[in-house]
C-alpha cells in the first residue's frame, strides 16, 4: 500500500477543525492548525499534499496563507473553505491558486470526493512529470524540440507504443526526425536494454541487403566464406530499424513479410528457420500506400507495417517549432564553437520563419551551424543567412514580414515561454535558447514583465 496522502486543516474554530480531523483521519494523515502562522510552521516541517483552509480567520486570512504556502511549495494543492454566500472570496481564492473551494458547512461526503479528485489529478500530473524527466534523460528528448500540436501528438504516440512490440511505421519528409523518433521508441520501451540495429535499405544492393538482413550460411554464394549473422538476429531482444523501407525490392519484401508473420527468418543458403524476437520500426519518406496502388510495394507487407503509423509533419507546417528550433540550435552551436550570439534579428526571424525548409530540421540545423561559424556580432542577421535561401526564401509571398509582426511574434514566444515556466526567467531563457540577459532586455523592450514575475 502506498502511504496515506497528508492533509493540513486550518480553521480558527476548534469544533470545525476537530470535526474535519475526525472525518478524514481514516484515509489521510491529518495535521491541524488554528491559524495561518501555525499552519506555515507545519508546512515548513512536513510534506503536505493538501492544504484545507478556512478563509476568514483572525490574523492571517486563508487566501494570504495559501499564497505564502504556494510560494514555498508550488506543488501544494489548496482547497479553500468559505462561508455560504461568500462567492467573491471563493473566486478570488481560485484566481490566486486554489485548486478548489467548498462552502461551509462542509458536506463530508462531498469533501472526500473533492479530495479524491484533486489527489488523482495531482498524481497524474506527477506521473507525467516523471515520464517527461525519464524521457528527457533516457533518449535525449531534451534534444527533441516540438511544442506544436502535431509534435506533441507524436511524442504522445511514442510514449504509448514504446512499451509494446507493435510494428511502427514512421513516415515523413527527409530530415523531419524519423530516425530520432525510431531511437526514442526503442530507448523508451522495454527493449531498451537490447540492441538497436539500423539498416539503411537504400544504401545496399538488394542481394547484399538480403544477406545483411537475414544473414547467410558459409558457402551460400560465391564469397560467403563464413556464416554470417544477419541484422534481424542481431536485433534479437531489441529493435530493428529499417530506414527507407520503400526501397527494398520484391524478393526481399517477401522474406520480410514472412519474418514479420512468423517471427522466423531463414539465413541465405540455410535450411532451418531461426526464431527471432525483434521489434520492427520502419521509416519511409515515400508514400507507401501510393506505391501499393502502383504495384511497387506488396499490399500484404504494407498492412503488416501499417499497424502504428507516426507521421512527422514538415517543418514549414509548424511555424512555432521553427522558432524554437532556431534558438535551440543556436544554443547548441554557440556552445560547440565557443560563440556568444544572443539571438536573431527580428528581420532574420521573419525570413527564416517564412522559408519553406525543404530539408526540414536537418537543413535548419546545418544552416544555423553555418551561420554561427561564419557570422560576427551579437545577433544573427539577414546578411548572415546564405544568399540562396534569402532569394528563394519565402514561399512566394514577401519573405520578410513587417517589423511589427516579427516583434509581435517574438513577444508572443517570450510570453509563452514565461507561461510554460510559470514565470521562471532563467528557465524561460533556457527554453528560448537565449541568455537571461537578452531575455531581460527583450522584456523591457516589449514592456512585458509584471504579471510574469
Ligand atoms: N524534433 C527535433 N528536435 C531537434 N532536432 C531534431 C528533431 N528532429 C530531428 N532533429 C535533427 O534533425 C536531423 C535529421 O533528423 P533525422 O536523421 O532523424 O531525420 P530523418 O527523417 O531520418 O531524415 P532522412 O529521411 O533524410 O533520413 C538530425 O540532426 C536530428 O538530430
Ligand atoms: Mg533518416
Short mmCIF file of C-alpha atoms and ligand atoms in Angstrom, two decimals:
data_model
loop_
_atom_site.label_atom_id
_atom_site.label_comp_id
_atom_site.label_asym_id
_atom_site.label_seq_id
_atom_site.Cartn_x
_atom_site.Cartn_y
_atom_site.Cartn_z
CA UNK A 1 0.00 0.00 0.00
CA UNK A 2 1.10 3.49 -0.68
CA UNK A 3 1.34 5.84 2.27
CA UNK A 4 -1.70 7.95 3.01
CA UNK A 5 -1.92 11.41 1.48
CA UNK A 6 -1.23 14.15 4.00
CA UNK A 7 -3.79 16.88 4.67
CA UNK A 8 -3.33 20.03 6.70
CA UNK A 9 -6.55 21.52 8.12
CA UNK A 10 -6.56 25.16 9.15
CA UNK A 11 -9.53 26.66 10.98
CA UNK A 12 -9.68 29.00 13.95
CA UNK A 13 -12.86 27.36 15.20
CA UNK A 14 -11.96 24.31 17.27
CA UNK A 15 -15.18 22.37 16.70
CA UNK A 16 -14.96 22.77 12.92
CA UNK A 17 -11.31 21.72 12.96
CA UNK A 18 -11.90 18.67 15.13
CA UNK A 19 -14.85 17.61 13.02
CA UNK A 20 -12.73 17.60 9.87
CA UNK A 21 -9.85 15.83 11.56
CA UNK A 22 -12.16 13.05 12.73
CA UNK A 23 -13.76 12.68 9.33
CA UNK A 24 -10.52 12.45 7.40
CA UNK A 25 -8.37 10.50 9.84
CA UNK A 26 -9.23 7.13 8.39
CA UNK A 27 -7.99 7.75 4.86
CA UNK A 28 -5.47 10.52 5.37
CA UNK A 29 -2.67 11.57 7.62
CA UNK A 30 -4.08 14.71 9.14
CA UNK A 31 -2.44 17.76 10.67
CA UNK A 32 -4.36 20.70 12.10
CA UNK A 33 -3.53 24.31 12.84
CA UNK A 34 -5.61 27.06 14.39
CA UNK A 35 -4.15 29.98 12.43
CA UNK A 36 -2.02 30.87 9.45
CA UNK A 37 1.23 31.24 11.36
CA UNK A 38 0.90 27.82 12.95
CA UNK A 39 -0.02 26.37 9.55
CA UNK A 40 3.12 27.77 7.92
CA UNK A 41 5.16 26.16 10.66
CA UNK A 42 3.62 22.79 9.95
CA UNK A 43 4.25 23.29 6.24
CA UNK A 44 7.87 24.09 6.87
CA UNK A 45 8.46 20.83 8.67
CA UNK A 46 6.08 18.42 6.96
CA UNK A 47 5.47 17.18 3.46
CA UNK A 48 1.83 18.19 2.94
CA UNK A 49 -0.24 17.15 -0.06
CA UNK A 50 -3.39 19.18 0.50
CA UNK A 51 -3.99 22.39 2.39
CA UNK A 52 -7.59 22.71 3.52
CA UNK A 53 -8.06 26.17 4.94
CA UNK A 54 -10.86 28.32 6.19
CA UNK A 55 -10.79 31.74 4.59
CA UNK A 56 -11.93 34.05 7.35
CA UNK A 57 -9.61 33.78 10.32
CA UNK A 58 -8.24 36.34 12.74
CA UNK A 59 -4.70 37.38 11.84
CA UNK A 60 -3.69 35.87 8.52
CA UNK A 61 -6.65 35.06 6.30
CA UNK A 62 -6.88 31.82 4.31
CA UNK A 63 -6.01 33.35 0.95
CA UNK A 64 -2.87 35.02 2.27
CA UNK A 65 -1.89 31.78 3.94
CA UNK A 66 -2.42 29.90 0.71
CA UNK A 67 -0.30 32.36 -1.26
CA UNK A 68 2.55 32.16 1.22
CA UNK A 69 2.34 28.40 1.28
CA UNK A 70 2.35 28.19 -2.52
CA UNK A 71 5.36 30.45 -2.74
CA UNK A 72 7.43 27.84 -0.94
CA UNK A 73 5.57 24.73 -2.06
CA UNK A 74 4.30 25.30 -5.59
CA UNK A 75 3.12 21.71 -5.86
CA UNK A 76 0.77 22.07 -2.88
CA UNK A 77 -2.92 21.51 -3.59
CA UNK A 78 -5.11 24.08 -1.85
CA UNK A 79 -8.80 23.88 -1.09
CA UNK A 80 -10.35 26.94 0.46
CA UNK A 81 -13.38 26.78 2.72
CA UNK A 82 -15.69 29.78 2.52
CA UNK A 83 -18.87 30.72 4.27
CA UNK A 84 -22.10 30.21 2.41
CA UNK A 85 -22.63 33.16 0.07
CA UNK A 86 -19.00 34.27 0.08
CA UNK A 87 -18.77 33.74 -3.64
CA UNK A 88 -16.43 36.63 -4.24
CA UNK A 89 -13.88 35.29 -1.83
CA UNK A 90 -14.17 31.86 -3.40
CA UNK A 91 -13.49 33.32 -6.82
CA UNK A 92 -10.56 35.28 -5.51
CA UNK A 93 -9.14 32.13 -3.93
CA UNK A 94 -9.35 30.30 -7.24
CA UNK A 95 -7.70 33.14 -9.06
CA UNK A 96 -4.86 33.12 -6.60
CA UNK A 97 -4.07 29.48 -6.97
CA UNK A 98 -6.63 27.40 -5.08
CA UNK A 99 -7.43 24.11 -6.78
CA UNK A 100 -10.97 24.15 -5.46
CA UNK A 101 -13.21 25.69 -2.87
CA UNK A 102 -16.06 24.42 -0.74
CA UNK A 103 -18.73 26.29 1.15
CA UNK A 104 -19.38 25.76 4.84
CA UNK A 105 -20.98 23.88 6.47
CA UNK A 106 -18.87 21.19 4.86
CA UNK A 107 -20.62 18.16 3.49
CA UNK A 108 -18.16 15.43 4.46
CA UNK A 109 -19.06 13.02 1.68
CA UNK A 110 -18.53 15.74 -0.83
CA UNK A 111 -15.25 16.68 0.77
CA UNK A 112 -14.00 13.12 0.37
CA UNK A 113 -14.92 13.21 -3.29
CA UNK A 114 -13.18 16.51 -3.85
CA UNK A 115 -10.05 15.27 -2.11
CA UNK A 116 -10.02 12.11 -4.16
CA UNK A 117 -10.38 14.09 -7.34
CA UNK A 118 -7.68 16.64 -6.63
CA UNK A 119 -5.25 14.00 -5.46
CA UNK A 120 -5.85 11.95 -8.55
CA UNK A 121 -5.27 14.95 -10.79
CA UNK A 122 -2.10 15.70 -8.89
CA UNK A 123 -0.94 12.14 -9.24
CA UNK A 124 -1.41 12.20 -13.00
CA UNK A 125 0.47 15.45 -13.19
CA UNK A 126 3.33 13.99 -11.21
CA UNK A 127 3.40 10.90 -13.36
CA UNK A 128 3.57 12.99 -16.48
CA UNK A 129 6.33 14.99 -14.94
CA UNK A 130 8.26 11.86 -14.08
CA UNK A 131 7.67 10.46 -17.53
CA UNK A 132 8.96 13.64 -19.05
CA UNK A 133 12.04 13.58 -16.90
CA UNK A 134 12.58 9.97 -17.81
CA UNK A 135 12.09 10.72 -21.49
CA UNK A 136 14.44 13.65 -21.46
CA UNK A 137 17.05 11.78 -19.65
CA UNK A 138 16.77 8.49 -21.44
CA UNK A 139 16.84 9.40 -25.05
CA UNK A 140 17.64 12.97 -25.18
CA UNK A 141 14.15 14.23 -25.76
CA UNK A 142 15.68 17.37 -24.37
CA UNK A 143 17.19 17.50 -27.84
CA UNK A 144 13.88 16.81 -29.49
CA UNK A 145 12.10 20.07 -29.88
CA UNK A 146 8.45 20.42 -30.69
CA UNK A 147 5.80 22.45 -28.99
CA UNK A 148 3.41 22.39 -31.91
CA UNK A 149 0.28 20.31 -31.58
CA UNK A 150 1.30 17.72 -34.19
CA UNK A 151 4.67 17.18 -32.49
CA UNK A 152 3.07 16.85 -29.09
CA UNK A 153 0.85 14.21 -30.63
CA UNK A 154 3.92 12.44 -31.97
CA UNK A 155 5.52 12.44 -28.53
CA UNK A 156 2.32 11.02 -27.02
CA UNK A 157 2.23 8.21 -29.55
CA UNK A 158 5.89 7.46 -28.96
CA UNK A 159 5.23 7.08 -25.24
CA UNK A 160 2.21 4.90 -25.84
CA UNK A 161 3.73 2.47 -28.31
CA UNK A 162 7.21 2.28 -26.86
CA UNK A 163 6.43 -0.45 -24.39
CA UNK A 164 4.56 -2.66 -26.86
CA UNK A 165 6.00 -4.90 -29.52
CA UNK A 166 3.83 -3.43 -32.25
CA UNK A 167 5.48 -2.66 -35.56
CA UNK A 168 5.77 1.06 -36.12
CA UNK A 169 5.93 2.85 -39.43
CA UNK A 170 7.35 6.35 -39.34
CA UNK A 171 6.68 8.50 -42.35
CA UNK A 172 7.80 12.00 -43.11
CA UNK A 173 9.87 14.06 -45.47
CA UNK A 174 13.61 13.92 -45.39
CA UNK A 175 15.10 15.50 -42.30
CA UNK A 176 11.93 15.56 -40.20
CA UNK A 177 13.39 13.37 -37.47
CA UNK A 178 12.34 9.83 -38.38
CA UNK A 179 15.50 8.22 -37.11
CA UNK A 180 15.37 10.22 -33.92
CA UNK A 181 11.83 9.03 -33.29
CA UNK A 182 12.81 5.43 -34.02
CA UNK A 183 15.57 5.60 -31.44
CA UNK A 184 13.22 7.20 -28.99
CA UNK A 185 10.73 4.37 -29.34
CA UNK A 186 13.45 1.85 -28.76
CA UNK A 187 15.03 3.53 -25.81
CA UNK A 188 11.82 4.36 -24.06
CA UNK A 189 10.47 0.86 -24.38
CA UNK A 190 11.03 -2.39 -22.58
CA UNK A 191 13.62 -3.35 -25.20
CA UNK A 192 15.97 -0.54 -24.39
CA UNK A 193 18.42 -2.96 -22.84
CA UNK A 194 18.52 -4.88 -26.09
CA UNK A 195 20.29 -3.65 -29.23
CA UNK A 196 19.04 -1.00 -31.65
CA UNK A 197 20.09 -2.17 -35.08
CA UNK A 198 19.63 0.14 -38.06
CA UNK A 199 19.66 -0.86 -41.71
CA UNK A 200 19.56 1.75 -44.45
CA UNK A 201 17.79 -0.21 -47.12
CA UNK A 202 18.53 2.14 -49.99
CA UNK A 203 22.26 2.11 -49.38
CA UNK A 204 22.78 -1.55 -50.25
CA UNK A 205 22.30 -3.58 -53.37
CA UNK A 206 19.36 -5.92 -52.95
CA UNK A 207 21.48 -9.08 -52.79
CA UNK A 208 23.61 -7.59 -50.15
CA UNK A 209 20.54 -6.32 -48.36
CA UNK A 210 19.09 -9.79 -48.18
CA UNK A 211 22.15 -11.30 -46.58
CA UNK A 212 22.61 -8.22 -44.45
CA UNK A 213 19.11 -8.64 -43.04
CA UNK A 214 18.85 -12.38 -42.77
CA UNK A 215 22.46 -13.50 -42.71
CA UNK A 216 23.93 -16.37 -44.67
CA UNK A 217 25.48 -19.75 -44.20
CA UNK A 218 29.01 -20.49 -45.19
CA UNK A 219 29.16 -21.17 -48.91
CA UNK A 220 25.70 -19.77 -49.61
CA UNK A 221 27.11 -17.85 -52.55
CA UNK A 222 30.47 -17.06 -54.04
CA UNK A 223 32.36 -15.11 -51.45
CA UNK A 224 30.38 -16.37 -48.47
CA UNK A 225 33.39 -17.74 -46.68
CA UNK A 226 31.88 -17.69 -43.23
CA UNK A 227 28.48 -17.99 -41.70
CA UNK A 228 27.17 -14.53 -41.14
CA UNK A 229 24.52 -13.48 -38.65
CA UNK A 230 22.05 -11.01 -40.14
CA UNK A 231 20.69 -7.84 -38.63
CA UNK A 232 17.39 -9.47 -37.75
CA UNK A 233 19.21 -11.87 -35.48
CA UNK A 234 21.49 -9.19 -34.17
CA UNK A 235 18.45 -7.23 -33.12
CA UNK A 236 17.14 -10.15 -31.10
CA UNK A 237 15.62 -8.84 -27.89
CA UNK A 238 15.89 -5.31 -29.21
CA UNK A 239 14.66 -3.27 -32.16
CA UNK A 240 15.39 -3.45 -35.86
CA UNK A 241 15.13 -0.14 -37.67
CA UNK A 242 14.61 -0.41 -41.41
CA UNK A 243 15.17 3.01 -42.89
CA UNK A 244 13.82 3.79 -46.36
CA UNK A 245 11.83 0.61 -46.40
CA UNK A 246 10.18 1.70 -49.66
CA UNK A 247 13.43 0.87 -51.41
CA UNK A 248 13.52 -2.88 -50.82
CA UNK A 249 12.76 -4.96 -53.86
CA UNK A 250 10.10 -7.62 -54.34
CA UNK A 251 12.12 -10.66 -53.27
CA UNK A 252 13.27 -9.07 -50.04
CA UNK A 253 9.72 -7.87 -49.41
CA UNK A 254 8.52 -11.48 -49.45
CA UNK A 255 11.16 -12.53 -46.95
CA UNK A 256 10.43 -9.60 -44.74
CA UNK A 257 6.74 -10.40 -44.76
CA UNK A 258 7.49 -13.94 -43.61
CA UNK A 259 9.77 -12.72 -40.90
CA UNK A 260 7.04 -10.46 -39.59
CA UNK A 261 4.28 -13.02 -39.81
CA UNK A 262 6.14 -15.99 -38.42
CA UNK A 263 8.78 -14.29 -36.34
CA UNK A 264 11.26 -16.57 -38.01
CA UNK A 265 13.89 -15.94 -40.60
CA UNK A 266 15.96 -18.10 -42.86
CA UNK A 267 19.61 -17.36 -43.46
CA UNK A 268 20.57 -17.23 -47.12
CA UNK A 269 21.65 -20.74 -48.03
CA UNK A 270 20.32 -22.11 -44.77
CA UNK A 271 17.64 -24.73 -44.42
CA UNK A 272 16.39 -24.31 -40.87
CA UNK A 273 14.31 -21.33 -39.79
CA UNK A 274 15.65 -19.32 -36.89
CA UNK A 275 13.38 -17.73 -34.30
CA UNK A 276 13.84 -14.00 -33.94
CA UNK A 277 12.38 -11.71 -31.37
CA UNK A 278 13.00 -8.24 -32.62
CA UNK A 279 10.68 -5.31 -32.81
CA UNK A 280 10.45 -3.73 -36.22
CA UNK A 281 10.46 0.01 -36.70
CA UNK A 282 10.37 1.15 -40.31
CA UNK A 283 10.73 4.57 -41.86
CA UNK A 284 9.92 5.97 -45.25
CA UNK A 285 9.82 9.33 -46.94
CA UNK A 286 7.73 7.98 -49.79
CA UNK A 287 4.04 7.33 -49.55
CA UNK A 288 3.81 3.54 -49.27
CA UNK A 289 0.10 3.47 -49.92
CA UNK A 290 0.59 5.10 -53.31
CA UNK A 291 3.35 2.63 -54.01
CA UNK A 292 0.95 -0.19 -53.22
CA UNK A 293 -1.62 1.27 -55.59
CA UNK A 294 1.02 1.46 -58.28
CA UNK A 295 2.14 -2.10 -57.71
CA UNK A 296 5.55 -1.13 -56.38
CA UNK A 297 5.08 -2.40 -52.87
CA UNK A 298 3.37 -5.55 -51.64
CA UNK A 299 -0.02 -4.84 -50.18
CA UNK A 300 0.21 -7.62 -47.58
CA UNK A 301 3.53 -6.29 -46.35
CA UNK A 302 2.11 -2.80 -46.32
CA UNK A 303 -0.64 -3.88 -43.95
CA UNK A 304 1.88 -5.68 -41.74
CA UNK A 305 3.77 -2.45 -41.39
CA UNK A 306 0.81 -0.17 -41.17
CA UNK A 307 -0.05 -1.03 -37.56
CA UNK A 308 1.06 2.05 -35.72
CA UNK A 309 1.81 4.95 -38.01
CA UNK A 310 3.64 8.05 -36.94
CA UNK A 311 3.64 10.90 -39.40
CA UNK A 312 6.16 13.65 -38.89
CA UNK A 313 4.86 16.92 -40.30
CA UNK A 314 7.17 19.01 -42.48
CA UNK A 315 8.77 21.90 -40.68
CA UNK A 316 7.05 24.55 -42.80
CA UNK A 317 3.72 23.37 -41.36
CA UNK A 318 4.75 24.07 -37.79
CA UNK A 319 5.81 27.67 -37.54
CA UNK A 320 6.12 27.68 -33.78
CA UNK A 321 8.65 24.91 -33.89
CA UNK A 322 10.82 26.76 -36.39
CA UNK A 323 11.48 29.50 -33.88
CA UNK A 324 12.14 27.06 -31.07
CA UNK A 325 14.49 25.04 -33.22
CA UNK A 326 16.39 28.12 -34.36
CA UNK A 327 17.03 29.08 -30.78
CA UNK A 328 17.77 25.53 -29.72
CA UNK A 329 20.41 25.02 -32.37
CA UNK A 330 21.78 28.48 -31.84
CA UNK A 331 22.49 27.48 -28.23
CA UNK A 332 23.94 24.15 -29.33
CA UNK A 333 26.32 25.66 -31.88
CA UNK A 334 27.21 28.63 -29.72
CA UNK A 335 28.47 26.17 -27.22
CA UNK A 336 30.17 23.93 -29.70
CA UNK A 337 32.03 26.81 -31.32
CA UNK A 338 32.52 28.92 -28.23
CA UNK A 339 30.48 31.73 -29.75
CA UNK A 340 28.06 34.01 -27.97
CA UNK A 341 25.30 35.02 -30.33
CA UNK A 342 22.34 36.25 -28.37
CA UNK A 343 19.71 35.54 -30.97
CA UNK A 344 18.45 36.52 -34.40
CA UNK A 345 17.37 39.95 -35.50
CA UNK A 346 13.61 40.27 -36.00
CA UNK A 347 14.16 40.53 -39.76
CA UNK A 348 16.17 37.31 -39.77
CA UNK A 349 13.47 35.59 -37.75
CA UNK A 350 10.92 36.81 -40.22
CA UNK A 351 12.81 35.49 -43.20
CA UNK A 352 13.60 32.16 -41.61
CA UNK A 353 10.10 31.52 -40.40
CA UNK A 354 8.72 32.23 -43.84
CA UNK A 355 11.23 29.97 -45.55
CA UNK A 356 9.96 26.64 -46.86
CA UNK A 357 12.62 24.34 -45.35
CA UNK A 358 12.57 21.55 -47.96
CA UNK A 359 15.30 19.77 -45.97
CA UNK A 360 13.36 20.25 -42.76
CA UNK A 361 15.15 20.08 -39.42
CA UNK A 362 18.39 18.81 -40.88
CA UNK A 363 18.53 21.84 -43.17
CA UNK A 364 17.71 24.20 -40.34
CA UNK A 365 20.35 22.66 -38.14
CA UNK A 366 23.01 22.89 -40.81
CA UNK A 367 22.05 26.44 -41.62
CA UNK A 368 22.29 27.59 -38.02
CA UNK A 369 25.64 25.88 -37.66
CA UNK A 370 26.93 27.62 -40.74
CA UNK A 371 25.67 31.00 -39.58
CA UNK A 372 27.19 30.60 -36.13
CA UNK A 373 30.53 29.62 -37.55
CA UNK A 374 30.71 32.36 -40.16
CA UNK A 375 28.89 35.35 -38.72
CA UNK A 376 30.16 38.09 -36.43
CA UNK A 377 28.45 40.35 -33.97
CA UNK A 378 25.85 39.91 -31.29
CA UNK A 379 22.82 38.92 -33.34
CA UNK A 380 22.48 36.81 -36.45
CA UNK A 381 21.06 38.98 -39.18
CA UNK A 382 19.58 38.62 -42.64
CA UNK A 383 23.01 39.21 -44.19
CA UNK A 384 24.28 36.10 -42.39
CA UNK A 385 21.66 33.90 -44.00
CA UNK A 386 23.02 32.01 -47.02
CA UNK A 387 22.14 34.07 -50.13
CA UNK A 388 20.34 31.28 -51.98
CA UNK A 389 17.95 31.00 -49.04
CA UNK A 390 17.31 34.69 -48.98
CA UNK A 391 16.34 34.66 -52.65
CA UNK A 392 14.15 31.59 -52.75
CA UNK A 393 13.38 32.05 -49.11
CA UNK A 394 9.72 32.90 -48.87
CA UNK A 395 7.07 30.71 -50.29
CA UNK A 396 6.15 33.22 -52.91
CA UNK A 397 4.93 35.85 -50.52
CA UNK A 398 7.17 38.63 -49.32
CA UNK A 399 9.54 36.74 -47.14
CA UNK A 400 10.28 39.42 -44.61
CA UNK A 401 7.32 40.36 -42.51
CA UNK A 402 6.98 43.89 -41.24
CA UNK A 403 8.97 44.74 -38.15
CA UNK A 404 5.75 44.97 -36.22
CA UNK A 405 4.68 41.42 -36.96
CA UNK A 406 8.07 39.98 -36.24
CA UNK A 407 8.29 41.82 -32.95
CA UNK A 408 4.85 40.64 -32.15
CA UNK A 409 5.90 37.10 -32.91
CA UNK A 410 8.96 37.30 -30.74
CA UNK A 411 6.93 38.86 -27.99
CA UNK A 412 4.47 36.01 -28.18
CA UNK A 413 7.23 33.45 -27.92
CA UNK A 414 8.57 35.12 -24.85
CA UNK A 415 5.19 35.35 -23.20
CA UNK A 416 4.56 31.71 -23.95
CA UNK A 417 7.93 30.64 -22.61
CA UNK A 418 7.24 32.53 -19.42
CA UNK A 419 3.85 30.92 -19.13
CA UNK A 420 5.28 27.48 -19.69
CA UNK A 421 7.84 28.00 -16.96
CA UNK A 422 5.46 29.67 -14.51
CA UNK A 423 7.33 32.92 -14.90
CA UNK A 424 10.76 31.49 -14.17
CA UNK A 425 13.03 33.74 -16.23
CA UNK A 426 16.08 31.55 -16.08
CA UNK A 427 14.12 28.57 -17.37
CA UNK A 428 12.28 30.67 -19.93
CA UNK A 429 15.55 31.99 -21.30
CA UNK A 430 16.87 28.47 -21.48
CA UNK A 431 13.79 27.31 -23.38
CA UNK A 432 14.12 30.18 -25.81
CA UNK A 433 17.78 29.47 -26.25
CA UNK A 434 18.79 32.99 -25.30
CA UNK A 435 20.72 34.32 -22.35
CA UNK A 436 18.95 35.58 -19.29
CA UNK A 437 20.38 39.00 -20.03
CA UNK A 438 18.90 39.01 -23.53
CA UNK A 439 15.57 37.94 -22.14
CA UNK A 440 15.71 40.76 -19.65
CA UNK A 441 16.42 43.25 -22.40
CA UNK A 442 13.59 41.95 -24.52
CA UNK A 443 11.17 42.07 -21.61
CA UNK A 444 11.97 45.73 -21.23
CA UNK A 445 11.83 46.31 -24.95
CA UNK A 446 8.39 44.76 -25.24
CA UNK A 447 7.16 46.02 -21.91
CA UNK A 448 6.48 42.51 -20.70
CA UNK A 449 7.23 41.86 -17.12
CA UNK A 450 4.68 42.50 -14.48
CA UNK A 451 2.27 39.65 -14.26
CA UNK A 452 5.03 37.34 -15.41
CA UNK A 453 7.05 37.55 -12.26
N1 LIG B 1 12.33 17.30 -33.02
C1 LIG B 1 13.62 17.57 -33.25
N2 LIG B 1 14.26 18.46 -32.48
C2 LIG B 1 15.55 18.76 -32.70
N3 LIG B 1 16.28 18.21 -33.65
C3 LIG B 1 15.71 17.30 -34.46
C4 LIG B 1 14.35 16.93 -34.29
N4 LIG B 1 14.03 16.03 -35.24
C5 LIG B 1 15.15 15.83 -35.95
N5 LIG B 1 16.17 16.59 -35.50
C6 LIG B 1 17.53 16.66 -36.06
O1 LIG B 1 17.40 16.79 -37.46
C7 LIG B 1 18.32 15.98 -38.16
C8 LIG B 1 17.58 15.00 -39.04
O2 LIG B 1 16.90 14.05 -38.25
P1 LIG B 1 16.74 12.51 -38.71
O3 LIG B 1 18.02 11.99 -39.23
O4 LIG B 1 16.10 11.78 -37.59
O5 LIG B 1 15.71 12.74 -39.92
P2 LIG B 1 15.13 11.67 -40.94
O6 LIG B 1 13.67 11.94 -41.02
O7 LIG B 1 15.58 10.31 -40.58
O8 LIG B 1 15.79 12.14 -42.31
P3 LIG B 1 16.04 11.28 -43.67
O9 LIG B 1 14.72 10.94 -44.25
O10 LIG B 1 16.81 12.23 -44.52
O11 LIG B 1 16.85 10.08 -43.25
C9 LIG B 1 19.16 15.31 -37.08
O12 LIG B 1 20.30 16.09 -36.89
C10 LIG B 1 18.27 15.36 -35.87
O13 LIG B 1 19.03 15.36 -34.69
MG1 LIG B 2 16.84 9.07 -41.64
#
